[in-house]
Every structure is written in structure tokens, then in C-alpha cells.
XYZ file of C-alpha atoms in Angstrom:
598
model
C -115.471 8.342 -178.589
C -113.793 10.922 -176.779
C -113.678 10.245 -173.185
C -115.053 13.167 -170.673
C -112.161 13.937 -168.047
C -112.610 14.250 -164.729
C -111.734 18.185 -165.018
C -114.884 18.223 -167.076
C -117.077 16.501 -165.014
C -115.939 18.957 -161.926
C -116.201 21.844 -164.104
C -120.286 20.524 -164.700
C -120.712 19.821 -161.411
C -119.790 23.626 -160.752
C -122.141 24.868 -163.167
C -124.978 22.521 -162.388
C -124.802 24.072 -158.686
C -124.180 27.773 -160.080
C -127.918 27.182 -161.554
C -129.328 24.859 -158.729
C -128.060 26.761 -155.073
C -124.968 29.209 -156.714
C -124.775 32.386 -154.427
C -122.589 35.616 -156.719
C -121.775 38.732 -155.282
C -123.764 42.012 -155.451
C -121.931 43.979 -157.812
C -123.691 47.838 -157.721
C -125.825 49.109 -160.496
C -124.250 50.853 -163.066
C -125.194 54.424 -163.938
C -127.425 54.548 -167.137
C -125.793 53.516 -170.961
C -124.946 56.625 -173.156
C -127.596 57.275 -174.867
C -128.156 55.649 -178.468
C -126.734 58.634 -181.163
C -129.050 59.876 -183.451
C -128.631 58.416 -187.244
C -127.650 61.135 -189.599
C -128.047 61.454 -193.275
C -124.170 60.969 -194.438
C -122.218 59.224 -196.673
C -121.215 55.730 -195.392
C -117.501 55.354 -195.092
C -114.530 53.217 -192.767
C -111.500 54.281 -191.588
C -108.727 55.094 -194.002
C -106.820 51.137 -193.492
C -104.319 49.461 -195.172
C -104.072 45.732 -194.371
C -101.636 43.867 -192.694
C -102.935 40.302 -192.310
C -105.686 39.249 -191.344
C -107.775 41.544 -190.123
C -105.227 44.149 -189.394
C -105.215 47.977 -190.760
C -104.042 51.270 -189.637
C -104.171 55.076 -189.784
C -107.073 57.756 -190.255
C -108.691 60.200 -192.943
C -110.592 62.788 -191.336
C -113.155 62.322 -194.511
C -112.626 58.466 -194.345
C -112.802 56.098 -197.173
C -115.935 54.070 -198.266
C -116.308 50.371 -198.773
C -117.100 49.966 -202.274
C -119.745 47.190 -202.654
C -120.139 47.877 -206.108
C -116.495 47.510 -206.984
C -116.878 44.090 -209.102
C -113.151 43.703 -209.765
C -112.242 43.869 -206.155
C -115.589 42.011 -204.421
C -114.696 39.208 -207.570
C -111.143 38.715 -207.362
C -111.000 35.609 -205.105
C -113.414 34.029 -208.450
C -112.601 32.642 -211.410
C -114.936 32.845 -214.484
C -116.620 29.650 -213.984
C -117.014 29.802 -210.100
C -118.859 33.062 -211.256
C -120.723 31.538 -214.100
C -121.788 29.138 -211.320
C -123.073 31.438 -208.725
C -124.970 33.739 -211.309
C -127.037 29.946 -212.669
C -127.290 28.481 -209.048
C -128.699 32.253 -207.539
C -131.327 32.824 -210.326
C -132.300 29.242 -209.958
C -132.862 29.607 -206.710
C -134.978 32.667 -207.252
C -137.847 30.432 -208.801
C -140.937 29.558 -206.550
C -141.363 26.005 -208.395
C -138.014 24.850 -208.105
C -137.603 25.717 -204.521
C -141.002 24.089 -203.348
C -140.057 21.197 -205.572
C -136.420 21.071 -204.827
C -136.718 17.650 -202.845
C -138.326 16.004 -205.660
C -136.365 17.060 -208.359
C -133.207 15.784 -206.337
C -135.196 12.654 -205.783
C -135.838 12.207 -209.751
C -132.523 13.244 -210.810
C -130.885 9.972 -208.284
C -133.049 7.865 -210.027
C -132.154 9.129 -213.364
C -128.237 9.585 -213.144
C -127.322 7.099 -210.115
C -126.107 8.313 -206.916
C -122.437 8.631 -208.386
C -123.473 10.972 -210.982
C -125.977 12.886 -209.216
C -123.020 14.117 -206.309
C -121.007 15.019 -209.269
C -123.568 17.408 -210.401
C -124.146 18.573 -206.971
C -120.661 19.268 -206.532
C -120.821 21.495 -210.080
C -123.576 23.292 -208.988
C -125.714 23.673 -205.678
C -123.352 21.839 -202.949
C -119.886 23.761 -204.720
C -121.923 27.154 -204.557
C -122.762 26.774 -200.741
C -120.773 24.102 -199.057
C -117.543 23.934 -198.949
C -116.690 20.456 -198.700
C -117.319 16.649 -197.346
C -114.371 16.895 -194.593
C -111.838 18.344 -192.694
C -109.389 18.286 -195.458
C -111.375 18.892 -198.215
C -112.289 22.150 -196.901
C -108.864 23.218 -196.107
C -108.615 24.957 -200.025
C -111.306 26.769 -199.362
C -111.216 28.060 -196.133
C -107.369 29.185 -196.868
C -108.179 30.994 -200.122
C -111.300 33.181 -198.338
C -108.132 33.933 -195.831
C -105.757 35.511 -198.402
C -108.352 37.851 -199.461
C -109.513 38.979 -196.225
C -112.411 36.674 -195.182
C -112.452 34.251 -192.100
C -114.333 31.074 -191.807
C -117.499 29.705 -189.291
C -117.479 26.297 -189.496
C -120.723 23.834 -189.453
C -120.390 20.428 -190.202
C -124.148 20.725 -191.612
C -125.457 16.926 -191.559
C -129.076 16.681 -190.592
C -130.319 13.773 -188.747
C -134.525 12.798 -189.443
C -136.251 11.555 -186.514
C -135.705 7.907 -186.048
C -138.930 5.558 -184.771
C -139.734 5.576 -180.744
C -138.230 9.211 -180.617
C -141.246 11.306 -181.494
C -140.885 14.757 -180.256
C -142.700 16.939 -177.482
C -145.950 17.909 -179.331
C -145.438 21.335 -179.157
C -142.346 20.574 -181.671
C -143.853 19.183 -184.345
C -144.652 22.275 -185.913
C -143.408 22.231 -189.543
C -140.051 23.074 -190.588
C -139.103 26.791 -191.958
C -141.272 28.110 -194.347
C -141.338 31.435 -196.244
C -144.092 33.757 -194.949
C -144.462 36.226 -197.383
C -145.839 38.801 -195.219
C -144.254 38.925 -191.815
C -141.195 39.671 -189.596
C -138.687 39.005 -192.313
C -136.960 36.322 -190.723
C -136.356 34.469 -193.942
C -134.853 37.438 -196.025
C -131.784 37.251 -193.648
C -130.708 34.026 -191.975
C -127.169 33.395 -190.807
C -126.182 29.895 -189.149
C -127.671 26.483 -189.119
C -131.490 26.173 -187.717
C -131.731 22.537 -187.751
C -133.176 21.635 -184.490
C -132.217 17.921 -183.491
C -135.138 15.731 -181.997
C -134.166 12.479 -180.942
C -134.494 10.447 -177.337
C -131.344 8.624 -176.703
C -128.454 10.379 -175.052
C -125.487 8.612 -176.735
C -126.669 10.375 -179.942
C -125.417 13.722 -178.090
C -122.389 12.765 -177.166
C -122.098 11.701 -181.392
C -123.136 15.312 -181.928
C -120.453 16.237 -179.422
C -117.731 14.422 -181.234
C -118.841 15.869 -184.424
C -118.565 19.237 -183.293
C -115.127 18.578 -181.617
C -114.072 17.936 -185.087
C -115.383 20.703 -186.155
C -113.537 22.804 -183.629
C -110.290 20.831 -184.699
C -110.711 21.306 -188.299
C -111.153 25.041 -187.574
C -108.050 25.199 -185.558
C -106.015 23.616 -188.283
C -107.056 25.792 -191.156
C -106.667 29.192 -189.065
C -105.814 31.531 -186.479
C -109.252 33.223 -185.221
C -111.673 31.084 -186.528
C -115.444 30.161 -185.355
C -116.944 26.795 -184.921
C -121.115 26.837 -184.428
C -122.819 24.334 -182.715
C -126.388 23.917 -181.704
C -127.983 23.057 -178.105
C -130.240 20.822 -178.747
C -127.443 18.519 -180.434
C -126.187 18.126 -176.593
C -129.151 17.594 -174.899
C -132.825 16.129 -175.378
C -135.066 19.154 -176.424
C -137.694 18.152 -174.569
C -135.978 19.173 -171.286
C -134.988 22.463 -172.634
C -138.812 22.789 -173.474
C -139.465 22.400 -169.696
C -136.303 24.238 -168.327
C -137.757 27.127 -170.967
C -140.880 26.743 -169.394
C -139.637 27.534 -165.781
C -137.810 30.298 -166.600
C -140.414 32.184 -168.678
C -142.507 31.662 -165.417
C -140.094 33.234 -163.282
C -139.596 36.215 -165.336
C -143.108 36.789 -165.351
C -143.687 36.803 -162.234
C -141.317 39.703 -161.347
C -143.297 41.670 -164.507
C -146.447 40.442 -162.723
C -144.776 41.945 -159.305
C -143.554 45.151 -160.798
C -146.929 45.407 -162.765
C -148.595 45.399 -159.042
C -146.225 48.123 -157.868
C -147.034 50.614 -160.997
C -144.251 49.934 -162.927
C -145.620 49.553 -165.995
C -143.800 50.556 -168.938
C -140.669 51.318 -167.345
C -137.401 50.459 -168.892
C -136.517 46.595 -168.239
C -133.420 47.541 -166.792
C -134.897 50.187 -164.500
C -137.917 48.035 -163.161
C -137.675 47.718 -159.377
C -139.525 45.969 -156.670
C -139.319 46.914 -153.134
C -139.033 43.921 -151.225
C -140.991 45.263 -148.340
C -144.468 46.041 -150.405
C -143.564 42.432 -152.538
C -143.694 40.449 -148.863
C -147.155 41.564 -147.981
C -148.773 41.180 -151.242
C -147.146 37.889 -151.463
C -148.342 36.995 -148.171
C -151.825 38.094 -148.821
C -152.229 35.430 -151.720
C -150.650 32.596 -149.860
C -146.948 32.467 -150.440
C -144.877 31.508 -147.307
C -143.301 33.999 -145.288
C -139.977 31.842 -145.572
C -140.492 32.958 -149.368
C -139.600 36.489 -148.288
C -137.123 35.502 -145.853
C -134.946 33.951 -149.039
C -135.108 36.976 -150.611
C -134.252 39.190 -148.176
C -131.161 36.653 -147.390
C -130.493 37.013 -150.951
C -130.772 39.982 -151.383
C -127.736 42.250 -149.175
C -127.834 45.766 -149.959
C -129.608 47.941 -147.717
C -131.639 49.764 -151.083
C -134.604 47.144 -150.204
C -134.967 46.750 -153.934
C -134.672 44.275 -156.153
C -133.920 44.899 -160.502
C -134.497 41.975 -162.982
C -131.266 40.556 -162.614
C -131.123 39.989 -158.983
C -134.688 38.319 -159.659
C -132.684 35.937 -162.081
C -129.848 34.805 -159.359
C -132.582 34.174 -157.235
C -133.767 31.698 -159.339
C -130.403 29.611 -158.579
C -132.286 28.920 -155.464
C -134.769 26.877 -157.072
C -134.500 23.687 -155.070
C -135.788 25.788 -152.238
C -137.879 28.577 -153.846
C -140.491 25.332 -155.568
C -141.475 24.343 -152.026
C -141.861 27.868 -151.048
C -143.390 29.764 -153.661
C -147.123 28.948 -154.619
C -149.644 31.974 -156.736
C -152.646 32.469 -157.737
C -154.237 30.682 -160.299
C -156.970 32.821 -162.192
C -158.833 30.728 -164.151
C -158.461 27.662 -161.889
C -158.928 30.338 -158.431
C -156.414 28.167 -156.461
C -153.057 28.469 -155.071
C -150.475 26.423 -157.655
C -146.654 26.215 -157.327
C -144.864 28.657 -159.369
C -141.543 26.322 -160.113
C -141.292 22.992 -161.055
C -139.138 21.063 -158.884
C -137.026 18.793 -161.186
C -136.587 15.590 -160.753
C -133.155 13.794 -160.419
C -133.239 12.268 -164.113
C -133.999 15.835 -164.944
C -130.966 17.286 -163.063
C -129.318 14.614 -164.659
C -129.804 16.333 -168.483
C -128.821 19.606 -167.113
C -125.103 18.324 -166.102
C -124.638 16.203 -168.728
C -125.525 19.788 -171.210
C -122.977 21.854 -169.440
C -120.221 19.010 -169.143
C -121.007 18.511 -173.225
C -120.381 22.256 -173.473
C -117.392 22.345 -170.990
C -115.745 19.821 -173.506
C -116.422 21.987 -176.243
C -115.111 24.819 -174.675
C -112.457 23.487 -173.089
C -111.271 22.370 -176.469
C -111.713 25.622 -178.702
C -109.355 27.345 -176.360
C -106.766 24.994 -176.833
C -107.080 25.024 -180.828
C -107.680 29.033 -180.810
C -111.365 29.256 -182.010
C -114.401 31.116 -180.746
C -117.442 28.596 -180.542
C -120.969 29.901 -182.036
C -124.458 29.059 -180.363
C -126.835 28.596 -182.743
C -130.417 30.759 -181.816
C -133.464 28.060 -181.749
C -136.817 27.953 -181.066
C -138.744 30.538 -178.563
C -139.947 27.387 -176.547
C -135.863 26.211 -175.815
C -134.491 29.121 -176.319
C -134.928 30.514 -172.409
C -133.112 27.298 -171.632
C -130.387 27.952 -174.586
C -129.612 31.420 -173.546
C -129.408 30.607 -169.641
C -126.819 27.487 -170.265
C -125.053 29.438 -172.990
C -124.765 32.190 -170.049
C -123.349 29.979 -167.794
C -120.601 29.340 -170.315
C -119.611 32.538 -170.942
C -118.966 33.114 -167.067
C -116.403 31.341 -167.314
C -114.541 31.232 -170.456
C -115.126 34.683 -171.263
C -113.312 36.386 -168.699
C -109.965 37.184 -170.290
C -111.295 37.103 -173.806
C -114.904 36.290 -176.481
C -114.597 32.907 -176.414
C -118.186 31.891 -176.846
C -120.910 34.192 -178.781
C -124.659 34.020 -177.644
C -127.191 34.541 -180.510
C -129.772 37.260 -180.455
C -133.263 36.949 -183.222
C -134.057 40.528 -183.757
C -137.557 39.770 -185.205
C -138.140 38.331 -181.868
C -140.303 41.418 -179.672
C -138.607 41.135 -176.448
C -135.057 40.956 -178.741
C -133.295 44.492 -176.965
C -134.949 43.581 -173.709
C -132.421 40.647 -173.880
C -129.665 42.509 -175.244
C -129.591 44.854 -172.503
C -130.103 43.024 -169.671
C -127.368 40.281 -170.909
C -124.719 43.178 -171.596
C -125.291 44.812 -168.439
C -125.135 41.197 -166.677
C -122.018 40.861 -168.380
C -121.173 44.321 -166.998
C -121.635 43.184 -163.448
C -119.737 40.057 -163.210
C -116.966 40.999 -165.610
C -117.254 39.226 -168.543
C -116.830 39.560 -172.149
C -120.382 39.950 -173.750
C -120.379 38.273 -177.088
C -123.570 38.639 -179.324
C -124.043 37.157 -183.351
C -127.157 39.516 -184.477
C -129.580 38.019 -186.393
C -132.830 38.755 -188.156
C -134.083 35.018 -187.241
C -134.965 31.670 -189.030
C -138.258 30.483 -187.314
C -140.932 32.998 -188.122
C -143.456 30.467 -189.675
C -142.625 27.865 -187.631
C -143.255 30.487 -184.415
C -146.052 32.110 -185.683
C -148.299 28.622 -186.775
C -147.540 27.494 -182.843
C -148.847 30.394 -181.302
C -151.667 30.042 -183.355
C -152.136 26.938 -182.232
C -151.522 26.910 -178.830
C -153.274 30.121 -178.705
C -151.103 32.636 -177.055
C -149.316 35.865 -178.366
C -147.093 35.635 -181.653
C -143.453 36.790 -180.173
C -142.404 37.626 -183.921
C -142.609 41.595 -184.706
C -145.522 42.107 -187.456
C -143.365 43.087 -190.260
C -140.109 43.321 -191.932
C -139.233 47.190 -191.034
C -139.989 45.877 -187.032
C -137.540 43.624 -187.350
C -135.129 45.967 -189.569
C -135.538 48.838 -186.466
C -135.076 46.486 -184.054
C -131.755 44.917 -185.821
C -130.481 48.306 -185.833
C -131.726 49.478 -181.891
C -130.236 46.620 -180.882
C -126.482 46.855 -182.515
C -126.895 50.687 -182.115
C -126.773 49.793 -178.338
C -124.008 47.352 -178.117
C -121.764 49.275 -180.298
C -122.089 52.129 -178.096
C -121.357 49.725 -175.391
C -118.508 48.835 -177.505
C -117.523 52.541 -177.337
C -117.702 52.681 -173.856
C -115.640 49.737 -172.493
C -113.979 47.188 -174.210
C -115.415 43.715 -172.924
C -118.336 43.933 -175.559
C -118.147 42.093 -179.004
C -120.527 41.417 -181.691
C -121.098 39.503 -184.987
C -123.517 41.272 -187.411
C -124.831 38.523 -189.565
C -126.309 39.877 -191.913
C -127.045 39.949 -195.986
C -128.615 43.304 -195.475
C -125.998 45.705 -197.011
C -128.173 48.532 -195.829
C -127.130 47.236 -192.505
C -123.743 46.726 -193.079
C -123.486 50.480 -194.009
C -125.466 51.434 -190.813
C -122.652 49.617 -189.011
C -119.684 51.214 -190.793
C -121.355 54.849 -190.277
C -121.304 53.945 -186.852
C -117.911 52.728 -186.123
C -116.931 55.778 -187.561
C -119.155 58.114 -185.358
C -117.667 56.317 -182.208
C -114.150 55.610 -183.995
C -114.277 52.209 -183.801
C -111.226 50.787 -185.412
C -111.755 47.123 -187.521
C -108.195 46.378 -186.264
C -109.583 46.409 -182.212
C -111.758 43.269 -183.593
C -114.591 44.221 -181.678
C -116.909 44.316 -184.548
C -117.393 41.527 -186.642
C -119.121 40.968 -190.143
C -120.770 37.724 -191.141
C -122.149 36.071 -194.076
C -123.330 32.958 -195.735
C -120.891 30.789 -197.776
C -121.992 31.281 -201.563
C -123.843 34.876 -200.782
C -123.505 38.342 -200.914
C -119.504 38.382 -202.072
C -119.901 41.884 -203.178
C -120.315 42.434 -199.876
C -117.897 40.516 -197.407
C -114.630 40.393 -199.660
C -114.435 44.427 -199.765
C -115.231 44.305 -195.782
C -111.969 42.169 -195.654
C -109.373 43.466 -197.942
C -110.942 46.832 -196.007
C -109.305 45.202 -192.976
C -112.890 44.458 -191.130
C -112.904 41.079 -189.478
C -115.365 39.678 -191.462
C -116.376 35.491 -191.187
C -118.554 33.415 -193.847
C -120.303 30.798 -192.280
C -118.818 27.563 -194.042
C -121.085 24.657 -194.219
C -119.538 20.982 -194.746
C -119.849 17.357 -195.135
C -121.011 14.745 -197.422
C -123.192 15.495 -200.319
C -125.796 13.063 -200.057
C -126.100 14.326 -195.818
C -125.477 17.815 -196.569
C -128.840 17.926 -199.288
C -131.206 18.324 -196.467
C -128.978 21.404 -195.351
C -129.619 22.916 -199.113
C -132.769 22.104 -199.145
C -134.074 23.421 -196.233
C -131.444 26.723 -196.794
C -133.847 27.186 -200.271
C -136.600 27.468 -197.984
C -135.485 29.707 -195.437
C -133.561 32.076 -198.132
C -136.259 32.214 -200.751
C -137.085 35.957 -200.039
C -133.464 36.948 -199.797
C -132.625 35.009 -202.992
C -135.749 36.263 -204.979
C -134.410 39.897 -204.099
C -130.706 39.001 -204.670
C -131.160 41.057 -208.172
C -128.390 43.469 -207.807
C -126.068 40.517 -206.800
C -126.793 38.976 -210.058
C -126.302 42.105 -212.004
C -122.876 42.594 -210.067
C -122.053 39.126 -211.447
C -123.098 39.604 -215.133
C -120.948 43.011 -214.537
C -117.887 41.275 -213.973
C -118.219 38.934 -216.043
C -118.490 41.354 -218.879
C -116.065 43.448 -217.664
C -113.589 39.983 -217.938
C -114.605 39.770 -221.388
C -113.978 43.374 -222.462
C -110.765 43.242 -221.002
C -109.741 39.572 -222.131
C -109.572 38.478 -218.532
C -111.901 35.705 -218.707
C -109.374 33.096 -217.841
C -108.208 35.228 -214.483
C -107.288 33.155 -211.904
C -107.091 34.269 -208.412
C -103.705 34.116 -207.202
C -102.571 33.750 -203.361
């Protein structure tokens, strides 16, 4: 096992006390973002680009010049016959109800029939070929270098999924089912990008397991190219159950400055633009019981002579909490007593916190040396507070000359631009790169069955076209951001190619050039070709996220990715008709024995 430098544990030690007593300075508000440009009915089209490597093009076209994702020869070219033969059996398979709810038994029944041996074999020929790329480092290496010559980059995930072992049960408010489809909701399973496993386990030598896995990953990345992406998840590097409670806290805090703002008639008002004047806070916190030394941190906090306070000075403020928990007590309602607002944690507590951020300083500190970007995985709503706030930290410092690490953002999620806008305009402030992977989200049953449950409001938008308009408000806003300044980067993940085309017609609008490689495109390993290989021999950076490891550990990967995808896959029609297209095209033209060549 890797051992953690003493660089690394200074570097935690710095970010443990950025979150526990961390003072910044005041930067000044900035004036309002342009406003978002109104969508027009035109054709969809990129800048005129010729490529010159990876990711490179050049020159304009006053009329511009489409992608063509109906161009079979050109989206199919990195295929041969049988690798399309394959993906047109493996995607209508996976487009059957029965199989997919079955899947684990059949692969049960089929070990038992043909022997482990045989059964990888098959698996190799068939599901694990069409969306994984390989069992290691080196295996992968083919792959990952072919998708390169023809335009696409790689996000590794070495996609092994660990079951809970005995004496680790999880928090109960985990142990809500895995992803399911829900027919009729927020659309979070028509278009998942990136692993959702969520790891649930006790024992804190299993994270630093999880840590050497993903410094592999990060290595094996490196070696195979020049601006790649390596995901990793949180709750790999740190017990769940204590970004449950950090979660928790910080929900509290923020609403209690919506509680405060609600109290001084700011209802309604644009997140960003909410407000509170510290003077009329003080006395209505002094007339339900909060200590006046309360005040007195804020005002100490607080250094501009505007005597307000916005949402993200509310959030620093918070990096007092060691103080602010024996100083802050509210109302209770229902119970009609005074209660602490913050939970003071205890040492063991403080403990998980460092040992999160030195995980993630040594993953950091190790994609800059080998040249890749790392990837947070999105999680549930309960950890993902926590997630967001630690990934935060990160970027603070290592993304201050350049994106090095990429915060994800769950669009079917109802607060989703809230959190866009405050984290770009945080970013903004302090001088960072923002660095955002869009998302439609992977958790909507799982999210919607716990608020049921725990009876409280379902966070996940009420239907698909929700979540669709709030996709597109959200990247509407960061590419104008994009537009405006150049410290703003994004990953659209996405299968949608009606949101792919959004994208392109608005990189155009705001001439946004693929070469500044400020816009990025991302897809799943196995799906929607037609789609990312004319992005990248376009010249748009464009990733797919690459899934590896061992067949018999990467089968609960699959199997839960049939779950998740089963909307997306039972629509993926005009993908298989693009593939029968080519194929038939091969035949007319007696190329069926094309091989790529690279």
C-alpha cells in the first residue's frame, strides 16, 4: 500500500482547518451574469474545423457546418462488422423487460451450465466486450488508443463493486434499494453517465484499498493518454455514514439562512440575490434565544460596511463551526424548545473528515503528475451536501491554474441551478476554475422511495421534460459563463442527442471554439457511437466513460447498468436502425470485412 507523505498529511491538515476555523477574504459581489439567450428555431451546426490531433481544429464558416449523427460510415468507422453485429444483439437484448429484471439469474444459470471458464468467454463476446473495456491496465490500453485515433478520449472507472460484508450494516436511511427504473418520473434512468455504486462498509483500511485502486486508475489513464479523466467516488474514501451526518449539518445551515431571509421578505428572490441585514438578523435572533456572541461572530466575520450578508458568506461562516455549535441554539416547533442548530463533532468524527481530504489530496496530488483530470462521481441527496462541500475544498486548490477536478451536478435534482450558480459564482470569487460533469441523475427511485418513507419532500423534479429544462437552464448558464471568462469548464454527459445539438447551437451563438476545450462531450462506453465519434473527428473534446476490470467483479457493474439504462436502451431504436444501416450499407458495397485502420 501506498504510503501517505507527510506533504499530504499537511496539505489535510490545511483543509480540515479551511472547513473547521478557515477565515478567506471578502472578495466583492460581482455584477449580475448575462442574461441566458433566448433558444431560436435554427439549424444545429459547429464551427467549420479540420482536426489536428486530438481535439484540435481551426477556422470559421459564417453558415457553419453540422455534425452529422446520421452519417453511418463516419460515426462506424472505428467498427468492424462483428463489433457491430455485437452491439446491434447486445442493445436489442437489452431492450427486453424480462431479461433485464432477470439478468442476475440468467448469469447465475448460465455459470452453472458452462463453468466459470466458459461463461467469461461468453461475457467477453457479448455483454462485458460491448461495455467494458477490459480486466486491467494493459488490457485496456487497445482500446482506449483506438477511441484516440478517431477522435474520442477516455474516463476511466475501474468498475468492481464490493457487497456489504457482515458487522458493516449501513445507516438505515441507506438501505433503500438499489436503482430501479421508474417509469413515470424525473428521467433519471434514460440518461446516466458515471458509476453510481455507493460503497457501504465500516472499516477504514477498506478506503485506503479503494484509494489504491483509484491511484491505478489514475496511472493507467496517464499511460494510455494525454488529457484523460479518471472518476472516483466519495464514499470509496470515507465511511458514508459520516457524510450522512456532515450532509445533515450542512442542509441545516442552509436552511436556516432561507429560514432568515424568509423572515426578512425575501421570498422568492433569486438565490444569488437573497440578502440578510445583519442588524434586523441580531434582534430576531436574540428574541428566540440565540446568544448575542452569535451576532458578534458574524459581524467579526463579516467586514464590509454593506451590513449584509448573501448565501455564500453564510457558507464561510459555517467554517466557524467549532464555535458557532455552542453559540447558536433555535426554535424548535413541534418540540417548542430552544435546540442547537449544529452538531458539534466529535474528535473520531474530525478524524473521518481529514483522513477524506488527505485520501483526496493523494489522488490529486497524483493526477497532476500523470496529466489527468479526476471525476467525482454525484451520489445520494443524503451525502451529497457532504460530497459537494469536500469536492469544493479540492478544487480550491488544484484548480487554480487549470480544471483539474470536475464536481458533478444531477439536473433532475430541484434545487440543481441553485447549485450551479452559487458554485460558479463561488468559483468567481476566489479564482478558481469551475469544473461541472452535467448529468440527468441515477438515483430517482432510490430518492423518491426514501422520501416516502421518511416522509419529507421528494427533491426529484416530477417528470422527464423538468429534468430535460433544467439540463438545458443549467448548461445554458455555464456556457454563457463560459462566454464570459475563461475559468469555467463543463462535461455534458449526456445520451440525449437533442441535447448535444442544444449545446452545439450554442457554442456557435457565443462562438465557442471545440479547440479552447472548454466544452466537453461525454458518453457511455458501448452507447450512442453515432453520436460521440462525429463529435470527435469534428474536433470536439469528447470522453467515453471506460469501465474496467475482471469479468466475474465487473457483472454487478452490468447488471446494475441494465437497470439504470433500461429506459434509454428501450428507446435506443434509431441507434439500432443506424447499425442495421451500416451494416447494409457494408454489404452493398462489399465492405463487410472493413477493418478500422489507425
Amino acid at each position: 500500500m501506498l504510503p501517505v507523505a507527510a506533504v499530504t498529511r499537511a496539505r489535510a491538515e490545511v483543509h480540515l482547518g479551511r472547513l473547521l476555523t478557515g477565515r478567506r477574504p471578502r472578495l466583492p459581489l460581482s455584477a449580475s451574469a448575462v442574461s441566458q439567450a433566448q433558444q431560436t428555431q435554427v439549424d444545429v451546426g459547429a464551427r467549420h474545423v479540420h482536426s489536428e490531433g486530438r481535439g484540435a481544429c481551426s477556422g470559421r464558416d459564417s453558415g457553419g457546418v453540422s455534425v452529422d449523427f446520421e452519417h453511418t460510415r463516419e460515426a462506424y468507422k472505428s467498427k468492424d462488422s462483428l463489433e457491430l453485429l455485437r452491439s446491434l444483439m447486445v442493445l436489442k437484448m437489452c431492450s427486453f423487460d424480462f431479461l433485464v429484471d432477470k439478468n442476475q439469474e440468467i448469469m447465475d444459470f448460465g455459470k452453472k451450465v458452462l463453468g466459470q471458464k466458459a461463461f467469461d468467454q461468453l461475457m467477453k463476446m457479448t455483454f462485458y466486450g460491448q461495455f467494458v473495456a477490459g480486466e486491467d491496465h494493459k488490457a485496456i490500453r487497445p482500446l482506449i488508443q483506438k477511441n484516440l485515433a478517431f477522435g474520442v478520449g477516455s474516463v476511466l472507472d475501474y468498475s468492481v463493486e464490493e457487497d456489504i460484508s457482515q458487522g458493516e450494516e449501513p445507516h438505515p436511511a441507506m438501505r433503500s434499494s438499489g436503482s430501479r427504473a421508474d417509469k413515470g418520473g424525473g428521467g433519471g434512468d434514460r440518461d446516466t453517465f458515471g458509476g453510481s455504486q455507493t460503497y457501504f462498509y465500516a472499516d477504514e483500511s477498506k478506503c485506503d484499498q479503494h484509494m489504491e485502486t483509484f491511484l491505478k486508475c489514475i496511472r493507467a489513464s496517464g499511460g494510455s493518454s494525454m488529457d484523460g479523466f479518471s472518476a472516483i467516488k466519495m464514499t470509496a474514501l470515507g465511511r458514508p455514514q459520516f457524510l450522512l451526518q456532515l450532509s445533515e449539518v450542512l442542509v441545516k445551515w442552509r436552511r436556516f439562512f432561507t429560514f432568515l431571509a424568509s423572515k426578512q421578505d425575501q421570498d422568492g428572490i433569486d438565490v444569488l440575490e437573497q440578502k440578510l441585514n445583519l442588524k434586523q438578523m441580531q434582534e430576531f435572533l436574540s428574541g428566540v434565544g440565540a446568544k448575542d456572541d452569535f451576532c458578534s461572530v458574524l459581524t467579526a466575520q463579516k467586514r464590509e460596511t454593506s451590513g449584509t450578508i448573501d448565501l455564500l458568506e453564510w457558507d464561510r461562516i459555517f467554517d466557524d463551526r467549532a464555535n458557532l455549535a455552542q453559540l447558536l441554539v433555535v426554535p424548535n416547533v413541534q418540540l417548542g424548545e430552544l435546540q442547537p442548530l449544529l452538531k458539534d463533532f466529535t474528535a473520531e468524527e474530525e478524524g473521518q473528515m481529514k483522513r477524506i481530504l488527505q485520501r483526496m489530496d493523494t489522488l490529486a496530488q497524483h493526477a497532476v503528475k500523470n496529466g489527468v483530470r479526476l471525476m467525482v462521481d454525484a451520489e445520494q441527496t443524503y451525502m451529497q451536501p457532504a460530497i459537494s462541500r469536500l469536492t469544493l475544498e479540492m478544487q480550491k486548490v488544484y484548480n487554480k491554474d487549470k480544471p483539474v477536478i470536475f464536481n458533478t451536478y444531477q439536473c433532475y435534482l430541484k434545487d440543481a441551478f441553485d447549485k450551479v450558480t452559487l458554485d460558479v459564482e463561488l468559483s468567481r470569487r476566489e479564482g478558481w476554475h469551475f469544473a461541472a460533469k452535467l448529468v440527468r441523475g441515477a438515483y430517482m427511485h432510490q430518492e423518491r422511495e426514501r422520501a416516502l418513507e421518511l416522509d419529507y419532500e421528494d427533491p426529484i423534479n416530477p417528470d422527464y421534460e423538468t429534468t430535460n429544462a433544467t439540463y438545458h437552464k443549467c448548461l445554458d448558464y455555464i456556457l454563457d459563463e463560459i462566454a464570459l471568462r475563461s475559468k469555467v469548464n463543463v462535461m455534458v454527459a449526456s445520451h440525449n442527442e437533442d441535447t448535444v445539438k442544444h449545446t452545439l447551437q450554442r457554442m456557435n451563438e457565443l462562438a465557442l471554439l471545440p479547440r479552447e476545450n472548454k466544452v466537453f462531450f461525454g458518453q457511455l462506453l458501448g452507447m450512442c457511437d453515432q453520436i460521440s465519434f462525429p463529435l470527435g473527428q469534428a474536433g470536439f473534446p469528447v470522453y467515453k466513460y471506460v469501465p474496467y476490470g475482471p469479468v466475474n467483479e465487473v457483472m454487478p457493474y452490468l447488471s446494475r447498468r441494465a437497470q439504470e439504462n433500461r429506459g434509454f436502451m428501450k428507446g435506443a431504436q434509431k441507434e439500432r436502425e443506424l447499425l442495421w444501416k451500416e451494416l447494409k450499407r457494408r454489404l452493398a458495397s462489399r465492405e463487410f470485412l472493413y477493418r478500422p485502420i489507425y
